[in-house]
Short mmCIF file of C-alpha atoms in Angstrom, two decimals:
data_model
loop_
_atom_site.label_atom_id
_atom_site.label_comp_id
_atom_site.label_asym_id
_atom_site.label_seq_id
_atom_site.Cartn_x
_atom_site.Cartn_y
_atom_site.Cartn_z
CA MET A 1 80.56 87.58 158.46
CA PRO A 2 79.72 88.72 154.87
CA GLU A 3 79.57 86.14 152.14
CA GLY A 4 82.89 85.26 150.56
CA SER A 5 85.02 86.85 153.30
CA ARG A 6 85.95 83.60 154.97
CA SER A 7 89.55 82.75 155.45
CA SER A 8 90.87 79.38 154.35
CA SER A 9 93.54 79.42 157.05
CA PHE A 10 93.73 77.02 159.99
CA GLY A 11 95.63 78.59 162.77
CA HIS A 12 98.64 80.22 161.07
CA PHE A 13 98.62 77.72 158.20
CA SER A 14 98.87 79.25 154.73
CA PRO A 15 99.41 77.74 151.31
CA GLU A 16 102.57 79.78 150.83
CA GLN A 17 104.10 78.27 153.96
CA ALA A 18 102.92 74.75 153.26
CA THR A 19 103.66 74.44 149.55
CA PRO A 20 107.05 75.17 147.96
CA VAL A 21 106.91 77.09 144.68
CA TRP A 22 108.07 74.17 142.56
CA LEU A 23 105.53 71.87 144.18
CA SER A 24 102.66 74.34 143.76
CA ILE A 25 103.40 74.31 140.02
CA ALA A 26 103.88 70.56 139.59
CA LEU A 27 101.27 69.32 142.08
CA PRO A 28 97.82 68.79 140.53
CA SER A 29 95.02 70.53 142.36
CA VAL A 30 91.70 68.83 142.99
CA ALA A 31 90.24 71.09 140.31
CA ASP A 32 92.90 69.82 137.90
CA LEU A 33 92.03 66.23 138.78
CA VAL A 34 88.33 66.93 138.24
CA PHE A 35 89.15 68.34 134.81
CA VAL A 36 91.35 65.40 133.80
CA ALA A 37 88.94 62.78 135.15
CA LEU A 38 85.89 64.31 133.46
CA LEU A 39 87.75 64.78 130.17
CA CYS A 40 88.86 61.14 130.11
CA VAL A 41 85.46 59.79 131.17
CA LEU A 42 83.69 61.74 128.43
CA MET A 43 86.17 60.59 125.80
CA PHE A 44 87.09 57.02 126.68
CA THR A 45 83.84 55.55 127.99
CA PRO A 46 80.40 55.03 126.42
CA LEU A 47 79.69 58.66 127.34
CA SER A 48 81.55 59.60 124.15
CA VAL A 49 78.60 58.14 122.27
CA ARG A 50 76.24 59.90 124.67
CA LEU A 51 77.75 63.24 123.62
CA LEU A 52 76.51 62.48 120.10
CA GLY A 53 73.05 61.57 121.36
CA ASP A 54 71.45 64.64 119.74
CA ALA A 55 71.28 64.40 115.96
CA GLY A 56 71.45 68.18 115.64
CA ILE A 57 75.23 68.05 115.77
CA GLY A 58 74.99 66.60 112.26
CA TRP A 59 73.71 69.78 110.65
CA HIS A 60 76.08 71.88 112.75
CA ILE A 61 79.01 69.93 111.29
CA ARG A 62 77.78 70.18 107.72
CA THR A 63 77.03 73.90 108.11
CA GLY A 64 80.58 74.51 109.29
CA GLN A 65 81.99 72.57 106.36
CA GLN A 66 79.78 74.51 103.97
CA ILE A 67 81.22 77.73 105.42
CA LEU A 68 84.73 76.39 104.95
CA ALA A 69 83.98 75.42 101.36
CA THR A 70 82.23 78.64 100.31
CA HIS A 71 83.94 81.13 102.65
CA ALA A 72 80.49 82.56 103.33
CA ILE A 73 78.07 82.38 106.24
CA PRO A 74 74.70 80.89 105.19
CA ARG A 75 71.72 83.19 104.90
CA VAL A 76 69.31 80.73 103.27
CA ASP A 77 68.60 77.07 103.92
CA PHE A 78 70.16 74.37 101.75
CA PHE A 79 69.49 71.21 103.77
CA SER A 80 65.71 70.96 103.49
CA SER A 81 63.52 70.36 100.46
CA THR A 82 60.66 72.27 102.07
CA MET A 83 62.67 75.34 103.12
CA ALA A 84 65.38 75.40 100.43
CA GLY A 85 66.27 78.98 99.51
CA LYS A 86 64.27 80.51 102.36
CA PRO A 87 65.96 82.84 104.89
CA TRP A 88 67.80 80.99 107.65
CA PHE A 89 69.73 82.35 110.61
CA ALA A 90 72.83 80.21 111.19
CA TRP A 91 73.20 81.99 114.54
CA GLU A 92 75.76 79.48 115.85
CA TRP A 93 78.00 79.75 112.79
CA LEU A 94 81.26 80.13 114.73
CA TYR A 95 80.66 76.90 116.64
CA ASP A 96 79.67 75.23 113.38
CA LEU A 97 82.94 76.36 111.84
CA LEU A 98 84.93 74.83 114.72
CA VAL A 99 83.22 71.45 114.71
CA GLY A 100 83.11 71.35 110.92
CA LYS A 101 86.87 71.72 110.77
CA LEU A 102 87.42 69.22 113.60
CA GLU A 103 85.21 66.61 111.93
CA ALA A 104 86.89 67.09 108.57
CA THR A 105 90.31 66.67 110.19
CA LEU A 106 89.77 64.20 113.03
CA GLY A 107 86.32 62.75 112.39
CA LEU A 108 83.74 62.59 115.15
CA ASN A 109 86.54 61.93 117.65
CA GLY A 110 87.56 65.57 117.21
CA VAL A 111 84.04 66.84 117.83
CA VAL A 112 83.72 64.77 121.01
CA TRP A 113 87.19 65.89 122.17
CA PHE A 114 86.17 69.54 121.85
CA ALA A 115 82.85 69.10 123.67
CA ALA A 116 84.50 67.07 126.44
CA ALA A 117 87.21 69.70 126.88
CA VAL A 118 84.64 72.49 127.23
CA ILE A 119 82.51 70.56 129.73
CA ALA A 120 85.56 69.55 131.78
CA THR A 121 86.73 73.16 131.81
CA VAL A 122 83.38 74.36 133.13
CA PHE A 123 83.34 72.10 136.18
CA GLY A 124 87.07 72.14 136.86
CA TRP A 125 87.10 75.94 136.75
CA MET A 126 83.93 76.11 138.85
CA LEU A 127 85.65 74.20 141.65
CA ARG A 128 88.69 76.46 141.38
CA LEU A 129 86.58 79.62 141.59
CA LEU A 130 84.63 78.32 144.57
CA ILE A 131 87.87 77.76 146.47
CA LYS A 132 89.07 81.24 145.52
CA ARG A 133 85.78 82.70 146.80
CA GLY A 134 86.25 81.19 150.25
CA THR A 135 84.42 77.87 149.92
CA SER A 136 86.04 74.99 151.76
CA LEU A 137 87.02 71.99 149.66
CA CYS A 138 84.72 69.62 151.55
CA VAL A 139 81.77 71.82 150.52
CA ALA A 140 82.89 72.86 147.04
CA LEU A 141 83.63 69.37 145.69
CA PRO A 142 80.20 67.83 146.51
CA LEU A 143 78.43 70.89 145.13
CA VAL A 144 80.37 70.70 141.87
CA ILE A 145 79.67 66.98 141.57
CA LEU A 146 75.98 67.67 142.19
CA ALA A 147 75.90 70.40 139.53
CA MET A 148 77.76 68.09 137.16
CA SER A 149 75.25 65.31 137.73
CA ALA A 150 72.32 67.67 137.17
CA SER A 151 73.91 68.95 133.95
CA MET A 152 74.38 65.47 132.48
CA ILE A 153 70.90 65.81 131.00
CA HIS A 154 72.55 68.06 128.41
CA PHE A 155 76.02 66.56 128.10
CA LEU A 156 75.87 66.83 124.32
CA ALA A 157 78.22 68.01 121.59
CA ARG A 158 76.14 71.09 120.92
CA PRO A 159 77.00 74.82 121.13
CA HIS A 160 75.10 75.27 124.41
CA VAL A 161 78.09 73.88 126.33
CA LEU A 162 79.99 77.05 125.36
CA SER A 163 77.20 79.08 126.93
CA TRP A 164 77.84 77.19 130.20
CA LEU A 165 81.47 78.28 130.07
CA LEU A 166 80.65 81.87 129.15
CA THR A 167 77.97 82.07 131.85
CA LEU A 168 80.55 81.04 134.43
CA ALA A 169 83.04 83.59 133.08
CA TRP A 170 80.37 86.30 133.00
CA PHE A 171 79.37 85.65 136.62
CA TRP A 172 83.01 85.55 137.77
CA ILE A 173 83.81 88.90 136.12
CA LEU A 174 80.73 90.70 137.44
CA ASP A 175 80.98 89.18 140.91
CA SER A 176 84.71 89.94 141.18
CA SER A 177 84.08 93.52 140.13
CA GLU A 178 81.39 93.95 142.76
CA ARG A 179 83.53 92.41 145.49
CA ALA A 180 86.46 94.66 144.62
CA SER A 181 84.36 97.83 144.59
CA PHE A 182 86.47 99.40 147.34
CA SER A 183 89.71 98.82 145.44
CA PRO A 184 90.01 101.43 142.67
CA SER A 185 92.86 99.56 140.98
CA GLN A 186 90.66 96.48 140.46
CA ARG A 187 87.17 97.88 140.26
CA ILE A 188 86.84 98.64 136.55
CA ARG A 189 89.32 96.51 134.65
CA PRO A 190 87.59 93.07 134.80
CA VAL A 191 84.19 94.22 133.52
CA TRP A 192 85.72 95.69 130.38
CA LEU A 193 86.23 92.11 129.26
CA LEU A 194 82.48 91.72 128.80
CA PRO A 195 82.04 93.49 125.41
CA PRO A 196 84.72 91.38 123.65
CA LEU A 197 83.29 88.27 125.30
CA MET A 198 79.84 89.21 123.97
CA LEU A 199 81.36 89.59 120.52
CA LEU A 200 82.35 85.94 120.79
CA TRP A 201 79.20 84.70 122.54
CA VAL A 202 76.69 86.19 120.08
CA ASN A 203 78.31 84.24 117.24
CA LEU A 204 78.52 80.98 119.19
CA HIS A 205 75.10 80.43 120.74
CA GLY A 206 71.74 82.05 121.34
CA GLY A 207 72.41 81.87 125.08
CA PHE A 208 74.14 85.26 124.75
CA LEU A 209 70.89 86.72 126.12
CA LEU A 210 71.86 85.32 129.52
CA GLY A 211 74.81 87.71 129.56
CA PHE A 212 72.43 90.65 129.47
CA VAL A 213 70.34 89.15 132.28
CA LEU A 214 73.39 88.82 134.55
CA LEU A 215 74.63 92.28 133.63
CA GLY A 216 71.18 93.72 134.40
CA ILE A 217 71.05 91.97 137.77
CA PHE A 218 74.39 93.41 138.91
CA TRP A 219 73.48 96.85 137.57
CA LEU A 220 70.16 96.85 139.46
CA ALA A 221 71.96 95.75 142.62
CA ALA A 222 74.41 98.67 142.25
CA ILE A 223 71.55 101.13 141.68
CA TRP A 224 69.72 99.81 144.74
CA GLU A 225 72.78 100.13 146.96
CA TRP A 226 73.46 103.61 145.62
CA PHE A 227 69.99 104.90 146.50
CA THR A 228 69.50 103.03 149.79
CA ALA A 229 72.95 103.36 151.40
CA LYS A 230 73.05 105.83 154.27
CA GLU A 231 75.76 108.40 154.78
CA ASN A 232 75.91 108.47 158.58
CA ARG A 233 79.43 107.06 158.69
CA LEU A 234 82.49 107.37 156.51
CA GLU A 235 82.27 103.67 155.61
CA ASP A 236 78.67 104.12 154.45
CA SER A 237 79.60 107.16 152.37
CA LEU A 238 82.40 105.23 150.70
CA ARG A 239 80.02 102.35 150.00
CA LYS A 240 77.46 104.71 148.47
CA SER A 241 80.10 106.36 146.32
CA ALA A 242 81.45 102.99 145.18
CA ALA A 243 77.92 101.82 144.27
CA ALA A 244 77.32 104.98 142.25
CA GLN A 245 80.57 104.48 140.37
CA ARG A 246 79.81 100.80 139.79
CA SER A 247 76.33 101.55 138.44
CA ARG A 248 77.73 104.10 135.98
CA THR A 249 80.45 101.70 134.88
CA LEU A 250 77.99 98.86 134.36
CA MET A 251 75.69 101.16 132.39
CA TRP A 252 78.48 101.98 129.93
CA ILE A 253 79.57 98.36 129.84
CA GLY A 254 75.98 97.38 129.10
CA LEU A 255 75.80 99.80 126.17
CA LEU A 256 79.09 98.57 124.76
CA THR A 257 78.01 94.96 125.24
CA LEU A 258 74.74 95.66 123.45
CA ALA A 259 76.65 97.24 120.58
CA ALA A 260 78.96 94.22 120.45
CA SER A 261 75.97 91.89 120.19
CA PHE A 262 75.05 93.52 116.87
CA VAL A 263 78.39 92.44 115.40
CA ASN A 264 77.08 89.25 113.85
CA PRO A 265 76.24 88.27 110.26
CA TYR A 266 72.60 89.31 110.67
CA GLY A 267 72.86 92.45 112.78
CA TRP A 268 69.73 93.50 114.69
CA LYS A 269 67.66 90.96 112.75
CA LEU A 270 69.22 88.19 114.85
CA HIS A 271 67.81 89.74 118.03
CA ALA A 272 64.38 90.05 116.45
CA HIS A 273 64.55 86.45 115.26
CA VAL A 274 65.60 85.11 118.66
CA TYR A 275 62.81 87.07 120.35
CA SER A 276 60.26 85.80 117.84
CA TYR A 277 61.41 82.21 118.40
CA LEU A 278 61.50 82.29 122.20
CA SER A 279 58.19 84.14 122.47
CA ASN A 280 56.32 81.63 120.30
CA ARG A 281 54.15 79.82 122.84
CA PHE A 282 53.34 76.89 120.57
CA LEU A 283 56.98 76.04 119.89
CA MET A 284 57.98 76.54 123.53
CA ASP A 285 55.15 74.26 124.64
CA HIS A 286 55.98 71.46 122.19
CA ILE A 287 59.79 71.36 122.06
CA ASP A 288 61.03 68.84 124.62
CA GLU A 289 64.02 70.81 125.90
CA PHE A 290 61.81 73.80 126.69
CA GLN A 291 59.52 71.69 128.87
CA SER A 292 59.70 71.87 132.66
CA PRO A 293 61.96 69.17 134.17
CA ASN A 294 60.55 65.74 134.99
CA PHE A 295 61.87 64.99 138.46
CA HIS A 296 61.50 61.23 138.03
CA PHE A 297 64.91 61.09 136.32
CA VAL A 298 68.34 61.13 137.96
CA ALA A 299 69.71 64.41 136.55
CA GLN A 300 66.54 66.27 137.45
CA LYS A 301 66.60 64.76 140.95
CA CYS A 302 70.14 66.08 141.40
CA PHE A 303 68.90 69.53 140.42
CA LEU A 304 66.08 69.18 142.94
CA VAL A 305 68.62 68.33 145.65
CA LEU A 306 70.57 71.42 144.66
CA LEU A 307 67.40 73.49 145.01
CA LEU A 308 66.81 72.07 148.50
CA ILE A 309 70.40 72.84 149.53
CA THR A 310 69.91 76.37 148.22
CA LEU A 311 66.75 76.75 150.31
CA VAL A 312 68.49 75.52 153.46
CA ALA A 313 71.49 77.78 152.84
CA LEU A 314 69.23 80.79 152.40
CA VAL A 315 67.31 80.01 155.58
CA LEU A 316 70.45 79.55 157.68
CA ARG A 317 72.81 82.07 156.10
CA GLY A 318 70.63 84.22 153.86
CA ARG A 319 71.33 87.36 155.88
CA ASN A 320 74.85 87.34 154.43
CA LEU A 321 73.59 87.32 150.84
CA ARG A 322 74.17 90.38 148.70
CA LEU A 323 71.25 91.67 146.61
CA SER A 324 72.88 90.64 143.33
CA ALA A 325 73.37 87.10 144.62
CA GLY A 326 69.77 86.93 145.82
CA LEU A 327 68.47 88.05 142.43
CA ILE A 328 70.66 85.48 140.70
CA VAL A 329 69.25 82.73 142.93
CA LEU A 330 65.69 83.79 142.07
CA PHE A 331 66.49 83.88 138.35
CA ALA A 332 68.34 80.53 138.39
CA VAL A 333 65.53 78.76 140.27
CA TYR A 334 62.88 80.14 137.92
CA ALA A 335 64.90 79.34 134.77
CA GLY A 336 65.68 75.78 135.91
CA LEU A 337 62.06 75.05 136.79
CA TYR A 338 60.76 76.67 133.61
CA ALA A 339 62.75 74.59 131.11
CA SER A 340 64.96 71.54 131.47
CA ARG A 341 67.47 73.01 129.01
CA ASN A 342 68.24 75.69 131.62
CA ILE A 343 69.22 73.22 134.34
CA PRO A 344 73.00 73.30 133.63
CA THR A 345 73.33 77.11 133.68
CA SER A 346 70.98 77.32 136.67
CA SER A 347 73.11 74.75 138.49
CA VAL A 348 76.30 76.69 137.72
CA LEU A 349 74.85 79.94 139.07
CA LEU A 350 73.31 78.36 142.18
CA VAL A 351 76.53 76.59 143.15
CA MET A 352 78.60 79.75 142.67
CA VAL A 353 76.24 81.69 144.94
CA ILE A 354 75.59 79.18 147.72
CA GLY A 355 79.08 77.67 147.88
CA PRO A 356 80.52 80.37 150.15
CA LEU A 357 77.32 80.32 152.25
CA CYS A 358 77.67 76.60 152.91
CA SER A 359 81.29 76.73 154.09
CA THR A 360 82.31 75.42 157.47
CA SER A 361 82.71 77.64 160.49
CA ASP A 362 85.56 80.11 160.86
CA ASP A 363 86.97 78.23 163.83
CA PRO A 364 87.08 74.59 162.73
CA LYS A 365 87.40 71.97 165.43
CA GLY A 366 88.46 68.37 165.17
CA TYR A 367 90.73 66.40 162.89
CA PHE A 368 88.48 66.29 159.82
CA ALA A 369 87.67 69.99 159.92
CA GLY A 370 91.35 70.79 160.20
CA PHE A 371 92.25 68.32 157.46
CA PHE A 372 89.80 69.82 154.99
CA THR A 373 90.91 73.33 155.90
CA ARG A 374 94.53 72.41 155.21
CA MET A 375 93.47 70.74 151.95
CA THR A 376 91.61 73.89 150.98
CA ALA A 377 94.71 75.98 151.67
CA ILE A 378 96.87 73.65 149.58
CA GLU A 379 94.25 73.75 146.80
CA SER A 380 94.42 77.55 146.81
CA GLY A 381 98.20 77.43 146.57
CA THR A 382 98.49 75.21 143.49
CA ARG A 383 98.77 77.27 140.34
CA GLY A 384 100.72 75.38 137.71
CA HIS A 385 97.85 73.52 136.00
CA ILE A 386 100.32 71.41 134.07
CA TRP A 387 98.14 68.32 134.31
CA PRO A 388 95.12 69.75 132.44
CA ILE A 389 97.43 71.02 129.69
CA VAL A 390 99.11 67.62 129.35
CA ALA A 391 95.72 65.89 129.38
CA LEU A 392 94.37 68.20 126.65
CA VAL A 393 97.37 67.62 124.41
CA ALA A 394 97.47 63.87 125.02
CA THR A 395 93.74 63.36 124.39
CA PHE A 396 93.90 65.51 121.26
CA LEU A 397 96.72 63.36 119.90
CA ILE A 398 94.72 60.22 120.68
CA ALA A 399 91.67 61.65 118.88
CA ALA A 400 93.88 62.60 115.91
CA ASN A 401 95.36 59.10 115.87
CA GLY A 402 92.03 57.45 115.19
CA GLY A 403 91.34 56.96 118.89
CA ARG A 404 94.46 54.85 119.42
CA PHE A 405 97.45 55.39 121.65
CA GLY A 406 100.66 54.77 119.75
CA SER A 407 100.42 52.33 116.85
CA THR A 408 97.58 52.67 114.34
CA ARG A 409 97.72 49.03 113.31
CA PRO A 410 94.29 47.31 113.22
CA GLY A 411 95.20 45.04 116.13
CA SER A 412 96.18 47.90 118.46
CA ARG A 413 93.84 48.89 121.26
CA GLN A 414 91.37 51.62 120.39
CA LEU A 415 90.72 53.94 123.32
CA MET A 416 88.20 56.13 121.56
CA ASN A 417 85.62 55.52 118.87
CA ALA A 418 83.09 58.35 118.79
CA HIS A 419 80.03 57.49 116.70
CA PHE A 420 76.30 57.92 116.59
CA ASP A 421 74.45 55.31 118.64
CA ALA A 422 72.90 52.72 116.30
CA ASN A 423 70.23 52.07 118.93
CA ARG A 424 69.05 55.69 118.82
CA MET A 425 69.74 56.73 115.22
CA PRO A 426 68.80 54.96 111.96
CA VAL A 427 72.42 54.03 111.27
CA ALA A 428 71.80 50.66 109.62
CA ALA A 429 68.87 51.98 107.60
CA VAL A 430 70.94 54.82 106.13
CA ASP A 431 73.82 52.42 105.40
CA ARG A 432 71.41 50.25 103.44
CA LEU A 433 69.40 52.95 101.62
CA ARG A 434 71.71 55.91 101.02
CA ASN A 435 72.64 54.89 97.48
CA GLU A 436 69.04 54.15 96.51
CA LEU A 437 67.43 57.45 97.52
CA THR A 438 66.21 59.55 94.62
CA GLY A 439 64.69 62.50 96.48
CA PRO A 440 64.03 64.07 99.88
CA VAL A 441 63.70 61.87 102.97
CA LEU A 442 60.97 62.41 105.54
CA ALA A 443 61.90 61.41 109.08
CA PRO A 444 61.10 62.70 112.58
CA ASP A 445 62.63 66.07 113.37
CA TYR A 446 64.94 64.50 115.97
CA TRP A 447 66.54 62.34 113.24
CA GLY A 448 66.85 65.11 110.68
CA GLY A 449 70.28 66.31 111.77
CA TYR A 450 71.72 62.81 111.54
CA LEU A 451 70.31 62.39 108.04
CA ILE A 452 71.86 65.70 107.00
CA TYR A 453 75.20 64.50 108.34
CA ARG A 454 74.99 61.22 106.42
CA LEU A 455 73.23 62.28 103.20
CA TYR A 456 74.09 65.91 102.42
CA PRO A 457 74.69 67.14 99.72
CA ASN A 458 73.27 64.29 97.62
CA THR A 459 69.93 64.08 99.44
CA GLN A 460 67.85 66.65 101.31
CA VAL A 461 65.56 66.12 104.28
CA VAL A 462 61.96 67.24 104.52
CA LEU A 463 62.58 68.62 108.03
CA ASP A 464 64.96 68.54 110.98
CA ASP A 465 65.16 70.06 114.46
CA ARG A 466 65.77 73.69 113.40
CA HIS A 467 62.36 74.64 114.71
CA ASP A 468 62.96 78.38 114.33
CA LEU A 469 63.40 77.85 110.57
CA TYR A 470 60.24 75.83 109.96
CA GLY A 471 57.90 77.82 112.18
CA GLU A 472 54.68 77.20 114.04
CA GLN A 473 52.28 76.30 111.22
CA PHE A 474 54.68 73.82 109.67
CA PHE A 475 55.16 72.01 112.98
CA LYS A 476 51.46 71.98 113.77
CA SER A 477 50.92 70.04 110.55
CA TYR A 478 53.97 67.84 111.26
CA LEU A 479 52.83 66.94 114.79
CA LYS A 480 49.37 66.08 113.48
CA MET A 481 51.00 63.61 111.08
CA ILE A 482 53.47 62.12 113.56
CA HIS A 483 50.70 61.54 116.14
CA VAL A 484 48.31 60.22 113.45
CA GLU A 485 45.61 62.75 114.31
CA PRO A 486 42.73 63.61 111.97
CA GLY A 487 44.14 65.11 108.79
CA TRP A 488 47.52 63.44 109.29
CA GLN A 489 47.82 62.60 105.59
CA ASP A 490 47.83 66.28 104.62
CA PHE A 491 51.48 66.68 105.58
CA LEU A 492 52.52 63.75 103.40
CA ARG A 493 50.67 65.21 100.42
CA GLU A 494 51.91 68.77 100.90
CA HIS A 495 55.54 67.76 101.42
CA PRO A 496 56.30 64.85 99.06
CA SER A 497 59.30 62.65 99.72
CA SER A 498 60.99 59.71 98.03
CA CYS A 499 61.23 57.81 101.32
CA VAL A 500 59.67 57.94 104.77
CA LEU A 501 61.96 56.76 107.57
CA LEU A 502 60.32 56.22 110.96
CA PRO A 503 60.95 54.58 114.34
CA THR A 504 59.81 50.98 114.01
CA GLN A 505 57.40 51.15 116.95
CA SER A 506 55.85 54.53 116.10
CA PRO A 507 52.07 54.97 115.53
CA LEU A 508 52.69 56.45 112.08
CA ALA A 509 54.76 53.42 111.05
CA ASP A 510 51.90 51.13 112.07
CA ARG A 511 49.49 53.19 109.98
CA LEU A 512 51.72 53.20 106.87
CA LYS A 513 52.21 49.44 107.11
CA SER A 514 48.50 48.96 106.54
CA SER A 515 48.16 51.66 103.88
CA PRO A 516 48.05 50.60 100.20
CA GLU A 517 49.76 53.88 99.30
CA TRP A 518 53.03 52.82 100.96
CA LYS A 519 55.26 49.78 100.88
CA THR A 520 57.97 48.70 103.30
CA ILE A 521 61.47 48.50 101.81
CA TYR A 522 63.53 48.15 104.97
CA ALA A 523 62.98 47.37 108.65
CA ASP A 524 65.07 46.66 111.73
CA ASP A 525 64.62 47.14 115.47
CA VAL A 526 65.26 50.88 115.23
CA ALA A 527 63.89 52.14 111.92
CA ILE A 528 61.51 51.20 109.16
CA ALA A 529 61.51 52.76 105.68
CA PHE A 530 58.60 53.20 103.28
CA LEU A 531 58.35 54.11 99.62
CA PRO A 532 55.18 55.39 97.94
CA THR A 533 53.57 52.75 95.77
CA ALA A 534 53.70 53.02 91.99
CA GLU A 535 50.07 54.18 91.85
CA ASP A 536 50.78 56.90 94.38
CA ARG A 537 53.87 58.09 92.49
CA ASN A 538 51.84 58.48 89.34
#
């Protein structure tokens, strides 16, 4: 039986017969429960701090607030002393605007609420779509949990989480269009959503390139079917005609989508900049998130398990796989193994493809098979989604109320307190030194965003994690300094700072402690700060 054509019925059981209309609206589906549970876990547990584990959210927030203040999208840098006034592509400006406004209104609680809502939507919706595509609940739920666990490596309040959501939407639209190719009333309408979605995506995150990859895969699959389908039977002729129509439609959609991608503050220069950044071998080889996954950690092991399940599914049921789905599997496996940052989107695509392949047999036997089939039918019948809406509103009100439910008195219980982790970021050091800084601060790139959040606009940083802004030669010199390699002092001389802030146990900190050119002014278990000596200043 072709992929996705499985029935979720058990005997003559159907969701319409089993679930009254009022109950189908009020009853939470399993997908709803997944959404609510994940939203609450990400907001009301220590994972809320984990979402702020990447300091880069700091400069995203301040960029958004700068846009709000000036009513203009940045075109030059204003955070760094070394790059001030030089061209900068704020290619995620729309996300920056959202989180900048949320932070200004609700504090970091608002930023975490937004990120948690997006992540919960991705996995709740994924489960819902799997059920709609014929995957039984007992298969869909473990696969979604596995994809969720693999994606936890990048559960961060950064714009990439919106690319996860848009990737899922992009796949759903293209896949639905291909599946409905024999239904003229449904064939074209869904894919015309792609150009306006690209208009949004290109201004939210650089992952918009993935949209073109998926569009190209489905277009190539349509072309292949068009040229290889035989015309011996009426059914084959109809299939060939439908493939020809689909390929032409996708070609026009592709052109419109490409045109939509140029509707951004930088036009075609954004595409050239993204290509230049992603094709720079030095940066790709030295930025952690672009490294291949290390399978000694839990999230990466979950992705490995997902890869093994994919392999088994292809061996046992691969004959039912459409060409587009096969190409997506190849792309997702390659992307996930190439760079750890791709694991979440790869997991989303793999689960959406293999879910229907892994479903139980068409003629389930036994109590448990029948139970899960009935549960799947009930899941398909629920359509109210009241619970996620209530959860979104309630959690937003809690975030807006300082993380408290009800009274805001100091003694009332605080359910949420989003903040940067003082064990990962130099929180205490900045608290102590922020009023004493007289010039730029030099810190590791992975702390730069936090320093921008805490110190801008009074103090600039020497560098941060906007690697595309600083470029290859700058980071070659920086890495030589941070690893204390021969010539490490050149960076300090070429990029003067009023203070150097380093991890306490770093090799560079040990070297500066013994240098007469630097003196220690602050130290704790996380960070140590140095000032140049008087002789060096003169």
